[in-house]
Amino acid sequence: MSEAVSLALREQFATPTQQRETASIGMWIFVVSETMLFGALFVAFAVYRLSHPHAFDIGSGEMELTLGSINTVILICSSFTMALAVYNAESGRQGWLVFFLLLTVLLGCIFLGIKFTEYYDHFLDRKAPSIWFQYHGADAPQVQMFFVFYFILTALHVVHLVVGLLLLLLMVIRSLARTFTPAYHTPILMTGVYWSFVDVIWVFLYAIFYVPGFHIK
Amino acid sequence: MKTHLVSLKGYILTWLALLALAGLTILIGFANLGQFNILVAVAIAAAQASLLAAVYMHGLFGTTLIRVIAAGGIIWFLFFLTLVLGDYMTRGWVPFPGK
């Protein structure tokens, strides 16, 4: 076993493979616990949506279709670049590993920039729930409820995305320090699992918040 | 020794499939299907999530225990969704004395 691998291998594990499988199990348990967190909010959204379908369609019609669609493509591309980072970590190509990690960070930052532009537009349109909210239709309280869900769920997603960006930057630093080898790159694999999970949440957010209002616009 | 969990071709094909499904979601959005718009969009999102979990999160290539954990999460969510919506959607089906 090389020196780098033996240094990365914790004493309770016999082989790097055993360590990687144990880390994967822990990561998937974490992903399932996150599913429960988002799942509860998705179910609450479903209950309100079934109770007020027309008002929620009106709320969805206020979404920025172009920005939301661009963000979906950006996040899918970032999952792809993260997968390529994992691929290069497996091959031991340090340069490409750092390149794809940084590309993923860049795409994540673009996503955040677009998301905050959307938030700013909603704020200017007086669609931020609370005392700033303004809607002159019959279902104003229900439309506001749509925006309550929109801001809570997307903000929770943004928090997860920021954590993902910090993890990616940590991986960049560790890659530059040549911590990872083809035999040991478990943290890169786990960061990839987390980043793709952030993408999983977004595709559902896009489906429930943006798509129903397309035809209204 | 097997170096890669997923081949480069596998990653690229998954990426293209995810983009194609995103395009399909946009097209579905422009069609007026009434309340079915959101159902179809969520079904496509579920297909995208399956691809992401299977290939990019390596769920398909993990140990059996990982698959059991992932399946447990999905089954928990479906139970939760079914029971809660079952409760809300059937309220009023049976007349309650005094209500």
Short mmCIF file of C-alpha atoms in Angstrom, two decimals:
data_model
loop_
_atom_site.label_atom_id
_atom_site.label_comp_id
_atom_site.label_asym_id
_atom_site.label_seq_id
_atom_site.Cartn_x
_atom_site.Cartn_y
_atom_site.Cartn_z
CA MET A 1 0.00 0.00 0.00
CA SER A 2 1.41 3.41 -0.95
CA GLU A 3 2.23 6.00 1.70
CA ALA A 4 -0.56 8.37 0.52
CA VAL A 5 -3.18 5.62 0.73
CA SER A 6 -2.03 4.37 4.13
CA LEU A 7 -2.14 7.95 5.46
CA ALA A 8 -5.69 8.45 4.15
CA LEU A 9 -6.88 5.07 5.47
CA ARG A 10 -8.34 5.31 8.98
CA GLU A 11 -7.24 2.67 11.47
CA GLN A 12 -10.67 1.01 11.84
CA PHE A 13 -10.73 0.02 8.15
CA ALA A 14 -8.84 -2.87 6.55
CA THR A 15 -8.86 -1.53 2.97
CA PRO A 16 -9.65 1.73 1.11
CA THR A 17 -12.63 -0.05 -0.51
CA GLN A 18 -14.11 -0.89 2.92
CA GLN A 19 -13.60 2.74 4.00
CA ARG A 20 -15.27 4.02 0.81
CA GLU A 21 -18.28 1.70 1.19
CA THR A 22 -18.75 2.75 4.82
CA ALA A 23 -18.59 6.43 3.85
CA SER A 24 -21.10 5.80 1.04
CA ILE A 25 -23.56 4.18 3.47
CA GLY A 26 -23.24 7.18 5.81
CA MET A 27 -23.72 9.60 2.93
CA TRP A 28 -26.84 7.80 1.67
CA ILE A 29 -28.35 7.79 5.17
CA PHE A 30 -27.74 11.55 5.21
CA VAL A 31 -29.37 11.89 1.76
CA VAL A 32 -32.44 9.97 3.00
CA SER A 33 -32.67 12.26 6.07
CA GLU A 34 -32.55 15.24 3.70
CA THR A 35 -35.31 13.61 1.64
CA MET A 36 -37.41 13.57 4.80
CA LEU A 37 -36.72 17.27 5.39
CA PHE A 38 -37.63 18.34 1.85
CA GLY A 39 -40.30 15.62 1.59
CA ALA A 40 -42.30 17.10 4.47
CA LEU A 41 -42.31 20.50 2.72
CA PHE A 42 -43.23 18.94 -0.64
CA VAL A 43 -46.18 17.14 0.96
CA ALA A 44 -47.32 20.36 2.67
CA PHE A 45 -47.11 22.07 -0.74
CA ALA A 46 -49.17 19.25 -2.31
CA VAL A 47 -51.92 19.67 0.34
CA TYR A 48 -52.19 23.44 -0.27
CA ARG A 49 -51.94 23.03 -4.04
CA LEU A 50 -54.85 20.55 -4.02
CA SER A 51 -56.87 22.93 -1.86
CA HIS A 52 -56.19 26.02 -4.03
CA PRO A 53 -55.21 24.86 -7.55
CA HIS A 54 -56.28 28.05 -9.34
CA ALA A 55 -54.46 30.43 -6.96
CA PHE A 56 -51.29 28.32 -7.12
CA ASP A 57 -51.44 28.39 -10.96
CA ILE A 58 -51.67 32.20 -10.78
CA GLY A 59 -48.66 32.27 -8.45
CA SER A 60 -46.75 29.99 -10.80
CA GLY A 61 -47.60 32.37 -13.67
CA GLU A 62 -45.58 35.06 -11.86
CA MET A 63 -42.36 32.99 -12.07
CA GLU A 64 -39.44 33.98 -14.32
CA LEU A 65 -39.66 31.15 -16.89
CA THR A 66 -36.44 31.93 -18.75
CA LEU A 67 -34.32 32.34 -15.61
CA GLY A 68 -35.76 29.17 -14.03
CA SER A 69 -35.16 27.13 -17.19
CA ILE A 70 -31.59 28.46 -17.57
CA ASN A 71 -30.92 27.56 -13.93
CA THR A 72 -32.19 24.01 -14.53
CA VAL A 73 -29.79 23.54 -17.46
CA ILE A 74 -26.92 25.08 -15.44
CA LEU A 75 -27.47 22.73 -12.51
CA ILE A 76 -27.70 19.67 -14.79
CA CYS A 77 -24.43 20.75 -16.45
CA SER A 78 -22.84 21.23 -13.00
CA SER A 79 -23.80 17.66 -12.04
CA PHE A 80 -22.12 16.51 -15.26
CA THR A 81 -18.92 18.45 -14.51
CA MET A 82 -18.94 17.03 -10.97
CA ALA A 83 -19.26 13.52 -12.44
CA LEU A 84 -16.27 14.30 -14.68
CA ALA A 85 -14.34 15.43 -11.59
CA VAL A 86 -15.08 12.02 -10.00
CA TYR A 87 -14.01 10.31 -13.25
CA ASN A 88 -10.67 12.16 -13.27
CA ALA A 89 -10.14 11.49 -9.55
CA GLU A 90 -10.52 7.77 -10.31
CA SER A 91 -7.96 8.11 -13.11
CA GLY A 92 -5.54 10.10 -10.94
CA ARG A 93 -5.51 13.12 -13.30
CA GLN A 94 -5.02 15.88 -10.73
CA GLY A 95 -5.08 18.77 -13.21
CA TRP A 96 -8.40 17.78 -14.76
CA LEU A 97 -9.83 17.00 -11.32
CA VAL A 98 -9.13 20.55 -10.13
CA PHE A 99 -10.40 21.99 -13.45
CA PHE A 100 -13.77 20.20 -13.25
CA LEU A 101 -14.18 20.99 -9.54
CA LEU A 102 -13.61 24.69 -10.29
CA LEU A 103 -15.98 24.51 -13.29
CA THR A 104 -18.65 23.04 -10.98
CA VAL A 105 -18.04 25.88 -8.50
CA LEU A 106 -18.39 28.42 -11.33
CA LEU A 107 -21.69 26.90 -12.52
CA GLY A 108 -22.96 26.82 -8.92
CA CYS A 109 -22.10 30.51 -8.52
CA ILE A 110 -23.90 31.38 -11.79
CA PHE A 111 -26.95 29.49 -10.48
CA LEU A 112 -26.83 31.52 -7.26
CA GLY A 113 -26.47 34.80 -9.19
CA ILE A 114 -29.53 34.01 -11.31
CA LYS A 115 -31.51 32.85 -8.26
CA PHE A 116 -30.81 36.09 -6.38
CA THR A 117 -31.74 38.09 -9.52
CA GLU A 118 -35.08 36.27 -9.43
CA TYR A 119 -35.50 37.03 -5.73
CA TYR A 120 -34.76 40.71 -6.41
CA ASP A 121 -37.34 40.79 -9.24
CA HIS A 122 -39.97 39.20 -6.96
CA PHE A 123 -39.15 41.79 -4.31
CA LEU A 124 -39.61 44.62 -6.85
CA ASP A 125 -42.89 43.05 -8.05
CA ARG A 126 -44.02 43.04 -4.40
CA LYS A 127 -44.30 39.26 -4.38
CA ALA A 128 -42.14 38.68 -1.30
CA PRO A 129 -44.56 37.37 1.36
CA SER A 130 -45.27 39.56 4.41
CA ILE A 131 -45.96 43.29 4.48
CA TRP A 132 -44.38 43.78 1.01
CA PHE A 133 -46.78 41.39 -0.71
CA GLN A 134 -49.27 42.92 -3.12
CA TYR A 135 -51.76 41.14 -5.38
CA HIS A 136 -55.06 42.63 -6.49
CA GLY A 137 -56.96 39.47 -7.36
CA ALA A 138 -59.66 37.51 -5.57
CA ASP A 139 -57.33 34.82 -4.19
CA ALA A 140 -54.64 37.10 -2.73
CA PRO A 141 -54.05 35.10 0.52
CA GLN A 142 -53.77 31.83 -1.41
CA VAL A 143 -51.41 33.36 -4.01
CA GLN A 144 -49.31 34.67 -1.12
CA MET A 145 -49.24 31.12 0.28
CA PHE A 146 -47.75 29.94 -3.01
CA PHE A 147 -44.94 32.47 -2.57
CA VAL A 148 -44.42 31.41 1.06
CA PHE A 149 -43.73 27.87 -0.18
CA TYR A 150 -41.63 29.18 -3.06
CA PHE A 151 -39.34 31.23 -0.82
CA ILE A 152 -39.01 28.62 1.94
CA LEU A 153 -38.23 25.72 -0.41
CA THR A 154 -35.92 27.60 -2.80
CA ALA A 155 -34.09 29.32 0.09
CA LEU A 156 -33.56 25.93 1.77
CA HIS A 157 -32.23 24.67 -1.56
CA VAL A 158 -29.90 27.69 -1.83
CA VAL A 159 -28.54 26.94 1.68
CA HIS A 160 -27.75 23.38 0.54
CA LEU A 161 -26.14 24.70 -2.63
CA VAL A 162 -23.90 27.08 -0.65
CA VAL A 163 -22.82 24.17 1.60
CA GLY A 164 -22.05 22.23 -1.61
CA LEU A 165 -19.93 25.11 -2.92
CA LEU A 166 -17.95 25.22 0.33
CA LEU A 167 -17.40 21.45 0.12
CA LEU A 168 -16.24 21.82 -3.49
CA LEU A 169 -13.75 24.55 -2.53
CA LEU A 170 -12.43 22.31 0.26
CA MET A 171 -12.01 19.52 -2.31
CA VAL A 172 -10.10 21.93 -4.60
CA ILE A 173 -7.71 22.77 -1.75
CA ARG A 174 -7.21 19.10 -0.88
CA SER A 175 -6.73 18.21 -4.56
CA LEU A 176 -4.06 20.91 -4.92
CA ALA A 177 -2.37 19.39 -1.86
CA ARG A 178 -2.39 16.07 -3.79
CA THR A 179 -4.43 14.26 -1.12
CA PHE A 180 -6.31 12.14 -3.64
CA THR A 181 -5.09 9.13 -5.58
CA PRO A 182 -6.88 6.56 -7.78
CA ALA A 183 -6.95 4.31 -4.66
CA TYR A 184 -8.22 7.01 -2.28
CA HIS A 185 -10.66 9.70 -3.44
CA THR A 186 -13.65 8.97 -1.19
CA PRO A 187 -14.29 12.67 -0.27
CA ILE A 188 -14.59 13.53 -3.99
CA LEU A 189 -17.12 10.70 -4.45
CA MET A 190 -19.15 11.85 -1.42
CA THR A 191 -19.11 15.50 -2.56
CA GLY A 192 -20.40 14.25 -5.93
CA VAL A 193 -23.27 12.41 -4.24
CA TYR A 194 -24.19 15.54 -2.26
CA TRP A 195 -23.97 17.85 -5.30
CA SER A 196 -26.19 15.60 -7.44
CA PHE A 197 -28.70 15.43 -4.59
CA VAL A 198 -28.91 19.24 -4.67
CA ASP A 199 -29.72 18.86 -8.39
CA VAL A 200 -32.39 16.20 -7.61
CA ILE A 201 -34.16 18.68 -5.31
CA TRP A 202 -34.00 21.44 -7.92
CA VAL A 203 -35.64 19.41 -10.74
CA PHE A 204 -38.64 18.86 -8.45
CA LEU A 205 -38.72 22.55 -7.41
CA TYR A 206 -38.69 23.54 -11.08
CA ALA A 207 -41.54 21.11 -11.84
CA ILE A 208 -43.84 22.32 -9.06
CA PHE A 209 -43.13 26.08 -9.06
CA TYR A 210 -42.37 27.02 -12.68
CA VAL A 211 -44.06 24.54 -15.05
CA PRO A 212 -47.76 24.91 -14.02
CA GLY A 213 -47.68 28.64 -14.89
CA PHE A 214 -46.02 28.32 -18.32
CA HIS A 215 -49.23 28.29 -20.34
CA ILE A 216 -50.71 31.17 -18.31
CA LYS A 217 -47.89 33.47 -19.48
CA MET B 1 -8.33 -3.61 -11.72
CA LYS B 2 -11.56 -1.73 -12.42
CA THR B 3 -10.72 1.99 -12.36
CA HIS B 4 -14.05 3.69 -13.02
CA LEU B 5 -17.46 3.16 -11.41
CA VAL B 6 -19.14 4.59 -14.54
CA SER B 7 -17.62 4.97 -18.03
CA LEU B 8 -17.19 8.39 -19.64
CA LYS B 9 -19.78 7.38 -22.24
CA GLY B 10 -22.23 6.58 -19.42
CA TYR B 11 -21.76 10.04 -17.88
CA ILE B 12 -22.21 11.80 -21.25
CA LEU B 13 -25.33 9.80 -22.20
CA THR B 14 -26.86 10.52 -18.77
CA TRP B 15 -26.12 14.24 -19.20
CA LEU B 16 -27.79 14.27 -22.64
CA ALA B 17 -30.79 12.34 -21.28
CA LEU B 18 -31.14 14.85 -18.41
CA LEU B 19 -31.02 17.78 -20.83
CA ALA B 20 -33.56 16.09 -23.13
CA LEU B 21 -35.91 15.53 -20.18
CA ALA B 22 -35.47 19.18 -19.13
CA GLY B 23 -36.42 20.21 -22.69
CA LEU B 24 -39.47 17.92 -22.53
CA THR B 25 -40.51 19.55 -19.22
CA ILE B 26 -40.40 23.00 -20.88
CA LEU B 27 -42.49 21.75 -23.84
CA ILE B 28 -45.05 20.15 -21.49
CA GLY B 29 -45.27 23.46 -19.62
CA PHE B 30 -46.42 25.31 -22.74
CA ALA B 31 -49.24 22.82 -23.39
CA ASN B 32 -52.40 23.55 -21.46
CA LEU B 33 -53.13 20.22 -19.77
CA GLY B 34 -54.98 21.77 -16.85
CA GLN B 35 -54.07 20.12 -13.54
CA PHE B 36 -52.13 17.42 -15.44
CA ASN B 37 -49.32 19.89 -16.24
CA ILE B 38 -47.83 19.59 -12.77
CA LEU B 39 -48.36 15.80 -12.65
CA VAL B 40 -46.51 15.24 -15.93
CA ALA B 41 -43.76 17.68 -14.88
CA VAL B 42 -43.29 15.86 -11.55
CA ALA B 43 -43.21 12.49 -13.38
CA ILE B 44 -40.44 13.81 -15.67
CA ALA B 45 -38.62 15.22 -12.62
CA ALA B 46 -38.85 11.75 -11.01
CA ALA B 47 -37.23 10.26 -14.14
CA GLN B 48 -34.45 12.87 -13.94
CA ALA B 49 -33.98 12.20 -10.21
CA SER B 50 -33.73 8.44 -10.91
CA LEU B 51 -31.01 9.05 -13.51
CA LEU B 52 -29.10 11.35 -11.16
CA ALA B 53 -29.36 8.93 -8.23
CA ALA B 54 -28.48 5.85 -10.31
CA VAL B 55 -25.55 7.22 -12.34
CA TYR B 56 -24.18 10.49 -10.92
CA MET B 57 -24.73 9.45 -7.29
CA HIS B 58 -23.57 5.89 -8.16
CA GLY B 59 -26.65 4.38 -6.47
CA LEU B 60 -26.81 1.71 -9.20
CA PHE B 61 -23.23 0.66 -8.52
CA GLY B 62 -23.30 0.74 -4.71
CA THR B 63 -23.66 -2.15 -2.28
CA THR B 64 -27.02 -3.81 -1.63
CA LEU B 65 -27.24 -1.97 1.69
CA ILE B 66 -27.04 1.39 -0.14
CA ARG B 67 -29.88 0.33 -2.44
CA VAL B 68 -31.95 -0.73 0.59
CA ILE B 69 -31.32 2.66 2.26
CA ALA B 70 -32.28 4.55 -0.94
CA ALA B 71 -35.40 2.40 -1.43
CA GLY B 72 -36.30 2.97 2.24
CA GLY B 73 -36.20 6.74 1.72
CA ILE B 74 -38.40 6.58 -1.38
CA ILE B 75 -40.90 4.17 0.22
CA TRP B 76 -41.07 6.38 3.36
CA PHE B 77 -41.84 9.43 1.21
CA LEU B 78 -44.52 7.61 -0.81
CA PHE B 79 -46.17 6.32 2.40
CA PHE B 80 -46.11 9.82 3.85
CA LEU B 81 -47.54 11.40 0.68
CA THR B 82 -50.26 8.74 0.27
CA LEU B 83 -51.45 8.87 3.88
CA VAL B 84 -51.47 12.68 4.15
CA LEU B 85 -53.19 13.22 0.78
CA GLY B 86 -55.52 10.30 1.53
CA ASP B 87 -56.57 12.13 4.67
CA TYR B 88 -57.04 15.57 3.07
CA MET B 89 -58.73 14.37 -0.14
CA THR B 90 -61.30 12.16 1.60
CA ARG B 91 -62.41 14.71 4.20
CA GLY B 92 -66.05 15.44 3.58
CA TRP B 93 -66.73 12.09 1.92
CA VAL B 94 -68.42 10.84 5.07
CA PRO B 95 -70.90 13.22 6.72
CA PHE B 96 -69.92 14.04 10.28
CA PRO B 97 -72.72 14.57 12.83
CA GLY B 98 -72.75 18.20 13.92
CA LYS B 99 -70.55 19.48 11.06
#
